[in-house]
Coordinates of C-alpha atoms in Angstrom, one line a residue:
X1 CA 60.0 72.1 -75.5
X2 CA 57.3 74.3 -73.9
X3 CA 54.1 73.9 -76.1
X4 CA 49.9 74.7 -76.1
X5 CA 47.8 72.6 -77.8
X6 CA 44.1 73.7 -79.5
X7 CA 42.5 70.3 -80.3
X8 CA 39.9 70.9 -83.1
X9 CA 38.1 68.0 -82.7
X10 CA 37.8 68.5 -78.9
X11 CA 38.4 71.9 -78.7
X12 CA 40.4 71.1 -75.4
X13 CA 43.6 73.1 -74.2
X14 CA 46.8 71.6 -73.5
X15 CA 50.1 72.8 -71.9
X16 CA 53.1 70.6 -72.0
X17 CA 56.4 70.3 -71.3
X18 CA 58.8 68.2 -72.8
X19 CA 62.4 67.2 -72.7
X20 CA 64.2 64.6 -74.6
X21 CA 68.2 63.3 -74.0
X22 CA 70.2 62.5 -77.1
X23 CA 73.5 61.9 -75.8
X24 CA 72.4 58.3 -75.5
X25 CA 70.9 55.9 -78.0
X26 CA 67.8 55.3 -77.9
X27 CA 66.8 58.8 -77.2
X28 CA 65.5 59.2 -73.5
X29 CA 61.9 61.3 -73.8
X30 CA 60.1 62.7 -70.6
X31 CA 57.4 65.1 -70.0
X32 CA 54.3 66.9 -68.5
X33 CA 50.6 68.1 -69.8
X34 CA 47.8 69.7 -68.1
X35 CA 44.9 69.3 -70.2
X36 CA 41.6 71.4 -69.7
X37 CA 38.2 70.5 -71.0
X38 CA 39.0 67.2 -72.4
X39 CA 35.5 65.4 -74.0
X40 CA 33.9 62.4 -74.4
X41 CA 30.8 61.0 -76.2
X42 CA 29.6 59.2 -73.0
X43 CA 25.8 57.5 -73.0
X44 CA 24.6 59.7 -75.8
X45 CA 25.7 62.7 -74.6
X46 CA 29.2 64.8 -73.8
X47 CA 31.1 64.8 -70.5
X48 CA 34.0 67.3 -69.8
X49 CA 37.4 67.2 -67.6
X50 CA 40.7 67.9 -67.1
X51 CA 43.5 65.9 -67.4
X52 CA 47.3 66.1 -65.7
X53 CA 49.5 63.7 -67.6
X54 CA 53.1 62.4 -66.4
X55 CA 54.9 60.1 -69.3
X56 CA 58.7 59.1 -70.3
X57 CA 59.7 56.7 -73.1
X58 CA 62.4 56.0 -75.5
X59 CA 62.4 57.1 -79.5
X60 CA 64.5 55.7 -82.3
X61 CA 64.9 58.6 -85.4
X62 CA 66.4 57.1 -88.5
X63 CA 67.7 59.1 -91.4
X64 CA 67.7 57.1 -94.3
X65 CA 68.0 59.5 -96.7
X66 CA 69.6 58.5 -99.6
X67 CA 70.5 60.7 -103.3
X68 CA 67.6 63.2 -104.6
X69 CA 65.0 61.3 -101.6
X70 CA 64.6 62.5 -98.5
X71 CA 63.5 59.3 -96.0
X72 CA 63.3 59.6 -92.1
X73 CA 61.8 56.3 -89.9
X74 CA 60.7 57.3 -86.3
X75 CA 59.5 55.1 -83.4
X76 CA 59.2 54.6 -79.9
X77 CA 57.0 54.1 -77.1
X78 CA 56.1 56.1 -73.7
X79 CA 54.6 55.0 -70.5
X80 CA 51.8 57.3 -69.3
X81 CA 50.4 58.1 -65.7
X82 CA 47.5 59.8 -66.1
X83 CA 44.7 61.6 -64.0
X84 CA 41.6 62.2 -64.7
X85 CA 38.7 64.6 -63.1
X86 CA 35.5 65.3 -64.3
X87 CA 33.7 68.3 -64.1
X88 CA 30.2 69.4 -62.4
X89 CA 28.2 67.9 -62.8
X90 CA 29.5 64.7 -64.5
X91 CA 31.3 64.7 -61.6
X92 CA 28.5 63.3 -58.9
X93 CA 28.0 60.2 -61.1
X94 CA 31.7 59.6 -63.1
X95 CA 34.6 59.7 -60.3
X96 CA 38.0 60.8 -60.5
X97 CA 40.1 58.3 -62.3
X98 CA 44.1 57.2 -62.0
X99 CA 45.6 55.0 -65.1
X100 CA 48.2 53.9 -67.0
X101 CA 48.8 53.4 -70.7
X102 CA 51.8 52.4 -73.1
X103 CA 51.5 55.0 -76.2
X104 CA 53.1 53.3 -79.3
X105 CA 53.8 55.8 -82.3
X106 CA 56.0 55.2 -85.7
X107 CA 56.1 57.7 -88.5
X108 CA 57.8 57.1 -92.0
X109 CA 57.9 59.8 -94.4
X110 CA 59.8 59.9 -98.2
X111 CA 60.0 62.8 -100.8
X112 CA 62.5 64.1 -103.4
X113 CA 64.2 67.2 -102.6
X114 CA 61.6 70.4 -102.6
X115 CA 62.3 73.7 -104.6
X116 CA 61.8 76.9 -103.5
X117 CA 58.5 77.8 -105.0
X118 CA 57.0 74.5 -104.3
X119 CA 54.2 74.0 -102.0
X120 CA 54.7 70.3 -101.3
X121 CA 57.1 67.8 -102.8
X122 CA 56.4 66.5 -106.3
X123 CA 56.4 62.9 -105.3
X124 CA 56.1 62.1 -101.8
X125 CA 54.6 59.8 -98.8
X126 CA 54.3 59.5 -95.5
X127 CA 52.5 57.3 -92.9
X128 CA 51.9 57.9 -89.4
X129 CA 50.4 54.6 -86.5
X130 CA 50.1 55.4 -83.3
X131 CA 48.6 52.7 -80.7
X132 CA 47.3 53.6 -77.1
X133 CA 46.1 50.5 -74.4
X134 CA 45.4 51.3 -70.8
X135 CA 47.5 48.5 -68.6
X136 CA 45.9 49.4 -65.0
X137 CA 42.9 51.8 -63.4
X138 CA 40.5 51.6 -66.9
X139 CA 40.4 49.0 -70.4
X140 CA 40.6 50.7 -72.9
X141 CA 42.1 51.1 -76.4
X142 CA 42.5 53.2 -79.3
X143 CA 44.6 52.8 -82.7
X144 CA 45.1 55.8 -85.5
X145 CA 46.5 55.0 -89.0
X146 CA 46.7 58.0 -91.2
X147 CA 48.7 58.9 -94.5
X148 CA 48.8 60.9 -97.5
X149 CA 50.4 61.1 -101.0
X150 CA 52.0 63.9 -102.8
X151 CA 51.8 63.7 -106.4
X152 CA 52.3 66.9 -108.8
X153 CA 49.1 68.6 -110.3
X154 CA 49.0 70.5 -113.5
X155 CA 51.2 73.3 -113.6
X156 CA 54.8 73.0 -112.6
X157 CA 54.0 74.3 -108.6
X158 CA 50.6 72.7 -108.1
X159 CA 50.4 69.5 -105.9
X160 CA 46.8 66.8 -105.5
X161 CA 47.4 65.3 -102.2
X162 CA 45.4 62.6 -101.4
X163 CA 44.7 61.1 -97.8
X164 CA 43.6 58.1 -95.8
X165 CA 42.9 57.5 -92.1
X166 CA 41.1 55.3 -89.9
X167 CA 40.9 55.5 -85.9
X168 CA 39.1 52.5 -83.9
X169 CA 38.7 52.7 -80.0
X170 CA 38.0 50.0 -77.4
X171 CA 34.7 50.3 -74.8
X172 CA 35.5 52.5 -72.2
X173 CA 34.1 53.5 -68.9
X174 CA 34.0 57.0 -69.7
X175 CA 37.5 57.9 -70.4
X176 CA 38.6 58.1 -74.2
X177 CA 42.0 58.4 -75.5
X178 CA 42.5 62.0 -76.9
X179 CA 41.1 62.6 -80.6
X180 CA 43.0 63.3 -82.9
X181 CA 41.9 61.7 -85.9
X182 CA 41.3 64.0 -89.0
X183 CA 37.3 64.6 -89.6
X184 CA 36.0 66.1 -92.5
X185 CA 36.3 69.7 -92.6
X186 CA 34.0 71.9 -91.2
X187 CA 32.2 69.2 -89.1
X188 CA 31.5 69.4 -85.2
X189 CA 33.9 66.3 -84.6
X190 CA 33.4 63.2 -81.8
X191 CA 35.3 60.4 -81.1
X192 CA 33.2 57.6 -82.2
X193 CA 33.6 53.9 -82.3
X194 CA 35.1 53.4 -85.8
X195 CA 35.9 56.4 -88.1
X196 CA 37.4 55.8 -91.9
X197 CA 38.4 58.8 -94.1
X198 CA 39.5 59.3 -97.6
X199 CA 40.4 63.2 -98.7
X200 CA 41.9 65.1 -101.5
X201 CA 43.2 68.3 -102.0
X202 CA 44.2 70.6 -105.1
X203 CA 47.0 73.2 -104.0
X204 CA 48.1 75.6 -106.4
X205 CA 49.7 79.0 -105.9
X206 CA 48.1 82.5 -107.0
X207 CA 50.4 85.0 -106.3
X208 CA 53.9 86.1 -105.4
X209 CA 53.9 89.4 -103.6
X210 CA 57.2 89.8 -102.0
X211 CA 56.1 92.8 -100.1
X212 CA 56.7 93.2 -96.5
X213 CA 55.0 96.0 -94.0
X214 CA 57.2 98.0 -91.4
X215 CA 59.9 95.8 -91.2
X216 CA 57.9 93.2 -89.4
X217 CA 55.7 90.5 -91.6
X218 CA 57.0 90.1 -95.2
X219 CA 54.2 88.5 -97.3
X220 CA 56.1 85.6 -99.7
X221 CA 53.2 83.7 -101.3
X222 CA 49.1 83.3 -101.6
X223 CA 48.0 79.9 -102.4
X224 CA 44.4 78.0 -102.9
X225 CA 43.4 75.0 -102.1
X226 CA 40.0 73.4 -103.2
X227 CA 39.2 69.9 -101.1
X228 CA 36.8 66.9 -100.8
X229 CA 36.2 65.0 -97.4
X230 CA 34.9 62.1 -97.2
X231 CA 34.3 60.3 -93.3
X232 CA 32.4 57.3 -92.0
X233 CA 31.5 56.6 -89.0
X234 CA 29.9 53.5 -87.0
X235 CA 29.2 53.5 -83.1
X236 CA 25.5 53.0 -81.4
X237 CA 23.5 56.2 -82.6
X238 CA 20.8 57.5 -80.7
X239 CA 18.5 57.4 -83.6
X240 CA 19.2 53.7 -83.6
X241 CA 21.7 53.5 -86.7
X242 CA 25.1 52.1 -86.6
X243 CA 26.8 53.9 -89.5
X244 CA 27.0 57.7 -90.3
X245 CA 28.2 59.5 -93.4
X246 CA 30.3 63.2 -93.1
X247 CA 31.0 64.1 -96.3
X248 CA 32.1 68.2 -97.1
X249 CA 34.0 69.8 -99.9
X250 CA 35.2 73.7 -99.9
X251 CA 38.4 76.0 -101.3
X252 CA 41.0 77.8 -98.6
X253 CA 42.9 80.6 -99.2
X254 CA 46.6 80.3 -97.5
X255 CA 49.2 83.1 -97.1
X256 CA 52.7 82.1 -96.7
X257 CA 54.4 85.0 -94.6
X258 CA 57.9 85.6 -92.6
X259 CA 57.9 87.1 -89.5
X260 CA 60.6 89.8 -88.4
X261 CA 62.7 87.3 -90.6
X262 CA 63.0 84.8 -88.4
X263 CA 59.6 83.0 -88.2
X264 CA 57.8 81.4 -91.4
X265 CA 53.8 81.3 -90.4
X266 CA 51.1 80.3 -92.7
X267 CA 47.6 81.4 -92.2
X268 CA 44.1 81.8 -94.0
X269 CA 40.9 81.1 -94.5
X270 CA 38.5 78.2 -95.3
X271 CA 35.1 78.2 -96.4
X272 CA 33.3 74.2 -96.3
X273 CA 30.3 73.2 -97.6
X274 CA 29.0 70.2 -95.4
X275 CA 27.0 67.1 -97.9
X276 CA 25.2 65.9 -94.9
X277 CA 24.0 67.0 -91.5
X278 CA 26.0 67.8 -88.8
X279 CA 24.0 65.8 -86.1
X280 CA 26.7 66.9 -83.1
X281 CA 27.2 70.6 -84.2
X282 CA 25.7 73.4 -85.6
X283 CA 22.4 74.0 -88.4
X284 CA 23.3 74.7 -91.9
X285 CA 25.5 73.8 -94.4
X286 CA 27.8 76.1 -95.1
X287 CA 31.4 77.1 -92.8
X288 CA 33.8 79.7 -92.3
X289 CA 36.7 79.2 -90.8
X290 CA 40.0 80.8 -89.9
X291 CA 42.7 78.4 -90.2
X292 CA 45.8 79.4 -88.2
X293 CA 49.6 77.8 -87.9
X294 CA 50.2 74.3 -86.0
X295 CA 53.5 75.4 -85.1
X296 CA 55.5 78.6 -85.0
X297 CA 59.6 77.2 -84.2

């Protein structure tokens, strides 16, 4: 697999390269990344570098599917060699750093089988831990729970999803673990100390066009969704508090489209409406975004 990665919360760029044996059981994982502009919340302020990343592990996928459910159980582990070097000018005070950390990751999910015209399963779950600890060249630490709950809404296609997450780090000496924990929307994200967040969200479709153009993008469905966010945070502000609240709430507009009839993407739009200041990004309280696809294969 041959990937790039846009971190949101970061907004650092990643290209990877991984490979993974399943001849054997467990499954044999190795890989490469080369991450550029990588951020920290460091002393009150941000520091910036790039990061080369050299890992291998083992991963155990279970199927457990089982009549009308769909189950899968995935865990493993990967040893990472990582280097780290800072930018000017955090570079004439932070110095180029070598470690090693264990990454630790198990993902459950469960639904009943999905029609056609439904956005998300009627009933579902799924859970995701992941665990990172440096074992040599820094201490440091970081732990991300997250899950969410399908349950249907009022009309036959609609879904309420609700979510949970919570992300806690270890001091560090300048070097965080990557953030990917899953801020409220429309917030100028940082990796802080301790973060908890609850969520929902309303799907529901709004139209079924069916139309395609040249031959090349067929437009299947256009859906809304309307959201609340709800994310707290405690680390040492500079104001002198210890706990912050991030709290936004907004609609999206999502079109479901095939490409050259191979390729399902989703794309839209979001607009957010943040409850409280955004003390690391931008004035004002309102947020347009354009919400593009995780994934295209």
């Amino acid at each position: 697999e041959l990937s790039f990665t846009y971190n949101r919360n970061e907004q650092y760029k990643k290209i990877g390269f991984d490979a993974v044996y399943g001849a054997l059981f467990p499954f044999i994982r190795a890989g490469a990344d080369y991450t550029i502009d990588r951020r920290g919340f460091y002393q009150g302020g941000n520091v910036y570098w790039n990061e080369t990343d050299l890992h291998g592990g083992l991963e155990i996928p279970l199927n457990l599917s089982s009549g009308k459910n769909i189950t899968g159980l995935t865990f493993g582990s990967d040893l990472y060699y990582s280097q780290s070097d800072f930018q000017a000018p955090y570079n004439a005070t932070l110095k180029s750093t070598n470690y090693t950390y264990v990454s630790n990751y198990l993902s459950f999910s469960n639904h009943n089988r999905q029609a056609k015209q439904n956005i998300y399963p009627r009933f579902g779950e799924s859970v995701r831990l992941s665990s990172n600890t440096a074992i040599s060249g820094i201490s440091s630490d970081q732990f991300l729970a997250s899950g969410n709950l399908f349950l249907p809404g009022l009309g036959i296609n609609h879904n309420l999803v609700l979510n949970a997450s919570y992300q806690q780090k270890g001091q560090s000496n300048g070097i965080d673990f990557s953030n990917n924990f899953p801020f409220a929307r429309g917030y100028y994200a940082e990796n802080l100390h301790t973060m908890d967040k609850l969520g929902a969200d309303y799907h529901f479709p709004i139209a079924y066009p069916d139309a395609g153009i040249a031959n090349a993008i067929y437009f299947l469905r256009l859906r809304g969704d309307l959201f609340y966010d709800f994310t707290r945070a405690s680390d040492a502000f500079t104001d002198g508090s210890r706990f912050k609240y991030f709290r936004s709430t907004g609609a999206a507009i999502f079109f479901d489209t095939q490409w050259f009839n191979q390729v399902p993407v989703s794309f839209g739009f979001r607009y957010s409406r943040l409850l409280d200041p955004d003390i690391f990004g931008y004035t004002g309280r309102n947020r347009f975004e354009l919400i593009l696809p995780v994934t295209f294969f």
